[in-house]
Coordinates of C-alpha atoms and ligand atoms in Angstrom, one line a residue:
M7 CA 7.7 31.7 -12.1
K8 CA 7.4 35.5 -13.0
T9 CA 3.6 36.6 -13.8
R10 CA 2.1 40.2 -13.6
I11 CA 0.6 38.9 -10.4
T12 CA 3.8 37.9 -8.7
E13 CA 5.3 41.3 -9.9
L14 CA 2.4 43.3 -8.5
F15 CA 2.6 41.7 -5.0
G16 CA 6.4 41.1 -4.9
I17 CA 5.9 37.3 -4.2
Q18 CA 7.8 34.5 -5.3
H19 CA 5.0 32.4 -6.2
P20 CA 1.8 33.1 -8.0
I21 CA -0.7 31.6 -5.3
I22 CA -3.0 33.7 -3.0
Q23 CA -4.8 32.6 0.0
G24 CA -8.1 34.5 -0.2
G25 CA -9.8 36.0 3.0
M26 CA -11.6 33.2 5.2
H27 CA -13.9 34.2 7.9
F28 CA -12.7 33.0 11.2
V29 CA -9.5 31.0 9.2
G30 CA -7.6 33.8 8.0
F31 CA -5.7 35.0 11.1
A32 CA -2.1 36.1 11.2
E33 CA -0.7 32.8 12.0
L34 CA -2.2 31.6 8.2
A35 CA -1.5 34.6 6.6
A36 CA 2.2 34.5 7.8
A37 CA 2.5 30.8 6.8
V38 CA 1.7 31.4 3.4
S39 CA 3.6 34.7 2.8
N40 CA 6.7 33.0 4.4
A41 CA 6.0 30.1 1.8
G42 CA 6.5 32.5 -1.1
G43 CA 2.4 33.1 -1.4
L44 CA 0.7 36.0 -0.5
G45 CA -1.2 35.6 2.8
I46 CA -4.5 37.2 3.5
I47 CA -5.9 38.2 7.1
T48 CA -9.8 38.3 6.8
G49 CA -10.3 41.9 7.9
L50 CA -14.0 41.4 9.4
T51 CA -13.3 38.6 11.4
Q52 CA -11.6 41.2 13.7
K53 CA -14.4 42.7 15.3
T54 CA -13.5 46.3 15.1
P55 CA -10.6 48.4 13.3
E56 CA -8.2 48.2 16.6
L57 CA -8.4 44.5 16.8
L58 CA -7.6 44.6 12.8
A59 CA -4.4 46.8 13.6
R60 CA -3.6 44.4 16.3
E61 CA -3.6 41.3 14.1
I62 CA -1.6 43.3 11.3
A63 CA 1.1 44.0 13.8
R64 CA 0.9 40.3 14.9
C65 CA 1.4 39.1 11.3
R66 CA 4.3 41.7 10.8
E67 CA 5.9 39.7 13.8
M68 CA 5.8 36.5 12.2
T69 CA 6.8 37.3 8.6
D70 CA 8.7 40.0 6.7
K71 CA 7.3 39.3 3.4
P72 CA 4.2 41.2 1.9
F73 CA 0.7 40.1 3.1
G74 CA -2.7 41.5 2.5
V75 CA -5.9 42.2 4.2
N76 CA -9.5 41.2 2.9
L77 CA -12.4 43.5 3.0
T78 CA -15.7 41.9 2.3
F79 CA -18.2 44.4 1.5
L80 CA -21.3 42.9 3.1
P81 CA -25.1 43.2 1.6
T82 CA -26.3 44.4 4.9
F83 CA -27.6 47.7 6.7
A84 CA -25.3 47.3 9.7
M85 CA -22.3 48.7 7.9
P86 CA -19.1 48.1 9.6
P87 CA -16.8 51.0 9.8
Y88 CA -15.0 50.5 6.5
P89 CA -13.1 53.8 6.5
E90 CA -11.7 53.1 9.9
Y91 CA -10.9 49.5 8.7
I92 CA -8.8 51.0 5.9
Q93 CA -7.1 53.2 8.0
A94 CA -6.0 50.3 10.2
I95 CA -4.5 48.4 7.0
I96 CA -2.8 51.8 5.8
E97 CA -1.3 52.6 9.2
G98 CA -0.4 48.8 9.4
G99 CA 1.5 49.5 6.3
V100 CA -0.2 46.4 4.2
K101 CA 0.0 47.2 0.6
A102 CA -2.4 44.6 -0.8
V103 CA -6.0 44.5 -0.2
E104 CA -8.7 41.6 -1.6
T105 CA -12.2 43.1 -2.0
A106 CA -15.0 41.1 -2.1
G107 CA -18.8 41.2 -2.2
R108 CA -20.1 44.8 -3.1
N109 CA -18.6 47.0 -5.5
P110 CA -15.4 48.4 -3.7
Q111 CA -15.8 51.8 -5.6
P112 CA -16.6 54.3 -2.8
Y113 CA -13.0 53.2 -1.0
M114 CA -10.9 53.1 -3.9
P115 CA -9.7 56.8 -3.5
L116 CA -8.9 55.8 0.1
L117 CA -7.1 52.6 -0.9
K118 CA -5.3 54.0 -4.0
A119 CA -4.0 57.1 -2.2
A120 CA -2.1 54.9 0.5
G121 CA -0.4 53.1 -2.7
I122 CA -2.2 50.0 -2.0
K123 CA -2.6 47.4 -5.0
V124 CA -6.4 46.2 -5.0
I125 CA -7.2 42.7 -6.0
H126 CA -11.1 42.4 -6.5
K127 CA -12.7 39.2 -6.1
C128 CA -15.7 38.5 -8.3
T129 CA -17.9 35.6 -10.0
S130 CA -18.7 37.2 -13.4
V131 CA -16.9 39.0 -16.4
R132 CA -19.2 41.9 -16.0
H133 CA -17.9 42.4 -12.5
S134 CA -14.5 41.8 -13.3
L135 CA -14.6 44.8 -16.2
K136 CA -16.3 46.7 -13.6
A137 CA -13.5 46.3 -11.3
E138 CA -10.9 47.2 -14.0
A139 CA -12.7 50.5 -15.0
I140 CA -12.7 51.4 -11.2
G141 CA -9.0 51.3 -10.9
C142 CA -8.5 47.6 -9.4
D143 CA -5.1 46.5 -10.1
A144 CA -6.2 42.8 -10.6
V145 CA -8.9 40.4 -10.3
S146 CA -9.8 37.2 -8.6
V147 CA -12.2 35.3 -10.7
D148 CA -14.0 33.0 -8.6
G149 CA -15.9 30.0 -10.5
F150 CA -19.1 28.2 -9.8
E151 CA -16.9 25.8 -8.0
C152 CA -15.6 27.7 -5.3
G153 CA -16.2 27.7 -1.5
G154 CA -18.2 30.6 -0.1
H155 CA -20.2 32.7 -2.3
P156 CA -20.2 31.8 -6.1
G157 CA -22.7 34.5 -7.1
E158 CA -25.8 33.7 -9.2
D159 CA -24.4 32.7 -12.9
D160 CA -23.3 29.5 -12.2
I161 CA -20.4 29.5 -14.8
P162 CA -17.5 27.2 -13.9
N163 CA -14.1 28.2 -14.3
F164 CA -13.5 26.2 -17.9
I165 CA -15.6 28.9 -19.1
L166 CA -15.3 31.8 -16.8
L167 CA -11.3 32.1 -17.0
P168 CA -11.1 32.2 -20.6
R169 CA -14.0 34.5 -20.9
A170 CA -12.0 36.8 -18.4
A171 CA -9.1 36.2 -20.5
E172 CA -10.8 37.5 -23.6
E173 CA -12.1 40.7 -22.2
L174 CA -9.7 41.8 -19.2
K175 CA -6.6 43.8 -19.5
I176 CA -5.6 43.9 -15.8
P177 CA -4.1 40.5 -14.6
F178 CA -6.4 37.9 -12.9
V179 CA -5.7 34.8 -10.7
A180 CA -8.5 31.6 -10.8
S181 CA -10.1 31.3 -7.7
G182 CA -12.3 28.3 -6.7
G183 CA -11.5 24.7 -7.1
M184 CA -7.8 25.4 -7.1
A185 CA -5.7 22.4 -5.1
D186 CA -2.6 21.6 -6.7
G187 CA 0.1 22.0 -9.4
R188 CA -2.7 20.6 -12.0
S189 CA -4.7 23.7 -11.2
L190 CA -2.0 26.1 -11.3
V191 CA -0.8 24.8 -14.9
A192 CA -4.7 24.6 -16.1
A193 CA -5.3 28.1 -14.8
L194 CA -2.3 29.6 -16.2
A195 CA -3.3 27.9 -19.8
L196 CA -6.8 29.5 -19.8
G197 CA -5.5 32.8 -19.2
A198 CA -5.1 33.7 -15.7
E199 CA -1.7 34.5 -14.0
G200 CA -1.8 32.7 -10.8
I201 CA -4.1 31.2 -8.3
N202 CA -6.2 31.9 -5.2
M203 CA -6.8 29.2 -2.8
G204 CA -9.4 29.0 0.3
T205 CA -10.6 25.5 1.2
R206 CA -7.2 24.0 0.4
F207 CA -5.5 26.3 2.8
M208 CA -7.8 25.4 5.3
A209 CA -6.1 21.9 5.6
T210 CA -2.8 22.9 6.5
L211 CA -0.8 22.5 9.7
E212 CA -0.8 26.3 10.3
A213 CA -4.6 27.0 9.7
P214 CA -5.8 28.1 13.3
I215 CA -8.8 26.2 13.0
H216 CA -9.8 23.3 14.9
A217 CA -8.7 19.5 13.9
N218 CA -12.2 18.4 13.2
V219 CA -12.5 20.9 10.4
K220 CA -9.3 19.9 8.5
K221 CA -10.4 16.2 9.2
A222 CA -14.0 16.7 7.7
I223 CA -12.3 18.3 4.4
V224 CA -9.9 15.4 4.1
E225 CA -12.8 13.2 4.5
A226 CA -15.3 14.9 2.4
S227 CA -15.7 14.3 -1.5
E228 CA -16.8 16.7 -4.3
L229 CA -20.0 15.4 -4.0
D230 CA -20.4 16.9 -0.5
T231 CA -21.3 20.4 -0.6
R232 CA -24.6 22.1 -1.3
L233 CA -25.9 25.3 -2.4
I234 CA -27.9 27.4 0.2
M235 CA -29.6 30.7 0.2
R236 CA -30.0 30.9 -3.5
S237 CA -33.7 32.3 -3.2
L238 CA -32.2 35.1 -1.1
R239 CA -29.6 35.8 -4.2
N240 CA -26.9 35.2 -1.4
T241 CA -25.9 31.7 -2.6
E242 CA -23.3 30.1 -0.4
R243 CA -21.4 26.8 -1.1
V244 CA -21.3 24.8 2.0
L245 CA -20.0 21.7 3.4
M246 CA -23.1 19.3 4.2
N247 CA -24.0 18.6 7.8
D248 CA -27.0 18.6 10.1
G249 CA -27.4 22.2 10.3
V250 CA -27.2 22.5 6.3
K251 CA -29.6 19.7 6.1
R252 CA -32.2 21.7 8.4
V253 CA -31.6 24.5 5.9
L254 CA -32.4 22.8 2.7
E255 CA -35.4 21.5 4.5
I256 CA -36.6 25.1 5.4
E257 CA -35.7 26.3 2.2
H258 CA -37.6 23.5 0.3
A259 CA -40.7 24.1 2.9
K260 CA -40.8 27.7 2.2
G261 CA -39.9 28.1 -1.4
D262 CA -39.7 31.6 -2.6
A263 CA -41.2 33.1 0.7
L264 CA -37.8 32.2 2.5
T265 CA -36.3 35.0 4.7
I266 CA -33.2 35.1 6.4
D267 CA -35.0 35.0 9.7
D268 CA -36.3 31.5 8.7
I269 CA -32.6 30.1 8.5
H270 CA -30.9 32.5 11.2
D271 CA -30.2 29.8 13.7
Q272 CA -28.2 27.7 11.0
V273 CA -26.3 30.5 9.0
A274 CA -25.8 33.0 11.8
G275 CA -23.0 33.1 14.2
I276 CA -21.5 29.5 13.1
Y277 CA -18.3 30.2 12.3
P278 CA -16.9 30.3 16.1
K279 CA -18.8 27.2 16.8
V280 CA -17.1 25.5 14.0
M281 CA -13.7 26.7 13.3
T282 CA -13.2 27.3 17.4
D283 CA -15.1 24.6 19.0
G284 CA -14.6 22.1 16.3
D285 CA -18.7 21.3 16.3
M286 CA -19.1 20.1 12.9
Q287 CA -22.9 19.9 12.7
A288 CA -23.4 23.4 14.0
G289 CA -24.5 24.8 10.7
A290 CA -23.4 26.4 7.3
W291 CA -19.7 27.1 6.5
S292 CA -18.1 27.8 3.3
C293 CA -16.4 25.1 1.5
G294 CA -15.5 24.3 -2.0
M295 CA -15.9 21.2 -4.2
V296 CA -12.2 21.1 -4.3
A297 CA -12.3 19.2 -1.3
G298 CA -12.6 16.0 -3.3
L299 CA -8.9 16.9 -4.5
I300 CA -7.6 17.6 -0.8
H301 CA -6.1 14.4 0.8
D302 CA -3.9 15.7 3.1
V303 CA -2.6 18.3 5.9
P304 CA 0.9 19.5 4.9
S305 CA 2.6 22.8 6.2
C306 CA 1.9 25.7 3.8
K307 CA 5.5 25.6 2.6
E308 CA 5.4 21.9 1.9
L309 CA 1.8 22.6 0.0
I310 CA 3.3 25.8 -2.1
D311 CA 6.4 23.7 -2.8
R312 CA 4.8 21.1 -4.2
I313 CA 2.6 23.0 -6.2
M314 CA 5.3 24.5 -7.7
T315 CA 7.3 21.6 -8.3
E316 CA 4.2 19.6 -9.7
A317 CA 3.4 22.5 -12.1
D318 CA 7.0 22.4 -13.4
G319 CA 6.8 18.9 -14.0
L320 CA 3.6 19.1 -16.0
I321 CA 5.0 21.7 -18.0
H322 CA 8.5 20.7 -19.1
Q323 CA 7.5 16.6 -18.9
R324 CA 3.8 15.9 -19.8
L325 CA 2.8 18.6 -21.6
A326 CA 6.1 18.9 -23.5
G327 CA 6.1 14.9 -23.8
F328 CA 2.9 15.4 -26.0
Y329 CA 5.0 16.8 -28.8
R330 CA 6.1 14.4 -31.4
S331 CA 9.7 14.3 -32.0
Ligands
LIG424 C1 -14.3 28.9 5.4 C2 -14.3 29.8 4.3 C3 -14.5 31.4 4.4 C4 -14.5 32.1 3.6 N1 -14.7 33.5 3.8 C5 -14.6 34.6 3.1 C6 -15.0 36.0 3.5 O1 -15.0 36.1 4.6 N2 -14.5 36.7 2.5 C7 -14.2 36.4 1.2 O2 -14.0 37.4 0.5 N3 -14.2 35.2 0.7 C8 -14.4 34.3 1.7 N4 -14.1 32.9 1.4 C9 -13.9 32.6 -0.1 C10 -12.4 32.4 -0.4 O3 -11.7 33.8 0.0 C11 -12.2 32.0 -1.8 O4 -12.6 32.8 -2.9 C12 -12.8 30.7 -1.9 O5 -12.7 29.5 -1.0 C13 -11.8 30.0 -3.2 O6 -12.6 28.7 -3.6 P1 -12.0 27.4 -3.1 O7 -12.6 27.2 -1.9 O8 -12.3 26.2 -4.1 O9 -10.3 27.5 -3.3 C14 -14.2 31.9 1.9 C15 -14.0 30.5 1.9 C16 -14.1 29.5 3.1 C17 -13.9 28.0 2.7

């Protein structure tokens, strides 16, 4: 397939692996890129810009294909040194950056001067238009189904994607709930020019996370995620577990008086415990409703090849077959 997304990033298939905290290491990014998609290293999982530079170098040893780095702009006062992270990206020769979280505008001149293509991930049409206005090359439109932070509008992709298509001039990929060839064909039909997947890529052989996490995703159904931190306007979709149950109890008890300190033990520092140690009850970690569509743990190449073959069959056989001859 050739879309504006494959052309923009110089990739074979219109499939991107979204940045994921403590998941998006060089091993996964390289595997996705080697399979013809765009793999993404999660910048802030690397504690310092120096460590990010090393991770980029490690990825470069594992693939000669394009890959990107995710920069999540956090709503926090303890600001990571973003200019230094961007310097590591530039010096590492990375040509694609996925931004997310707050508006990336302050950093656009740095990124654009280095010839980096910027895809901003956001959860609404208005933020997508803002991304277009500040010079982003593409948008990742993240629907309400998504794992991670779906925003506060709660618009699912069946509405959000065609709305984005009505308004945007730059290309966009569909993010949230994407798992297979059906997702890709539907996303293309709704106006996207590719897909971005998070949860699906966690359940792959190369994802460098504990086997318990992959097992939990395969065993989970579409009913097993919960939204937390709504009253803090920092909503996150996570997989239900004992830690999340506790968060929900505290949220219920505190109502609008909830502060982040009330749930600190269940939401802070959880990722290494889950992803590295495999402690599945430790607390909140992002997971999409798409878990209900994930039934196996293939290699990234098997997954991407399967998506492309399935999409081809859907377009040329199932859909074409609906026409009366
Ligand atoms: C475990 C996990 C961690 C994530 N961490 C980040 C992150 O650090 N930065 C970011 O921009 N998005 C993050 N995301 C969101 C993904 O990049 C992607 O947008 C989302 O997973 C898409 O929805 P899906 O899971 O339904 O495919 C994370 C998602 C998951 C599942």
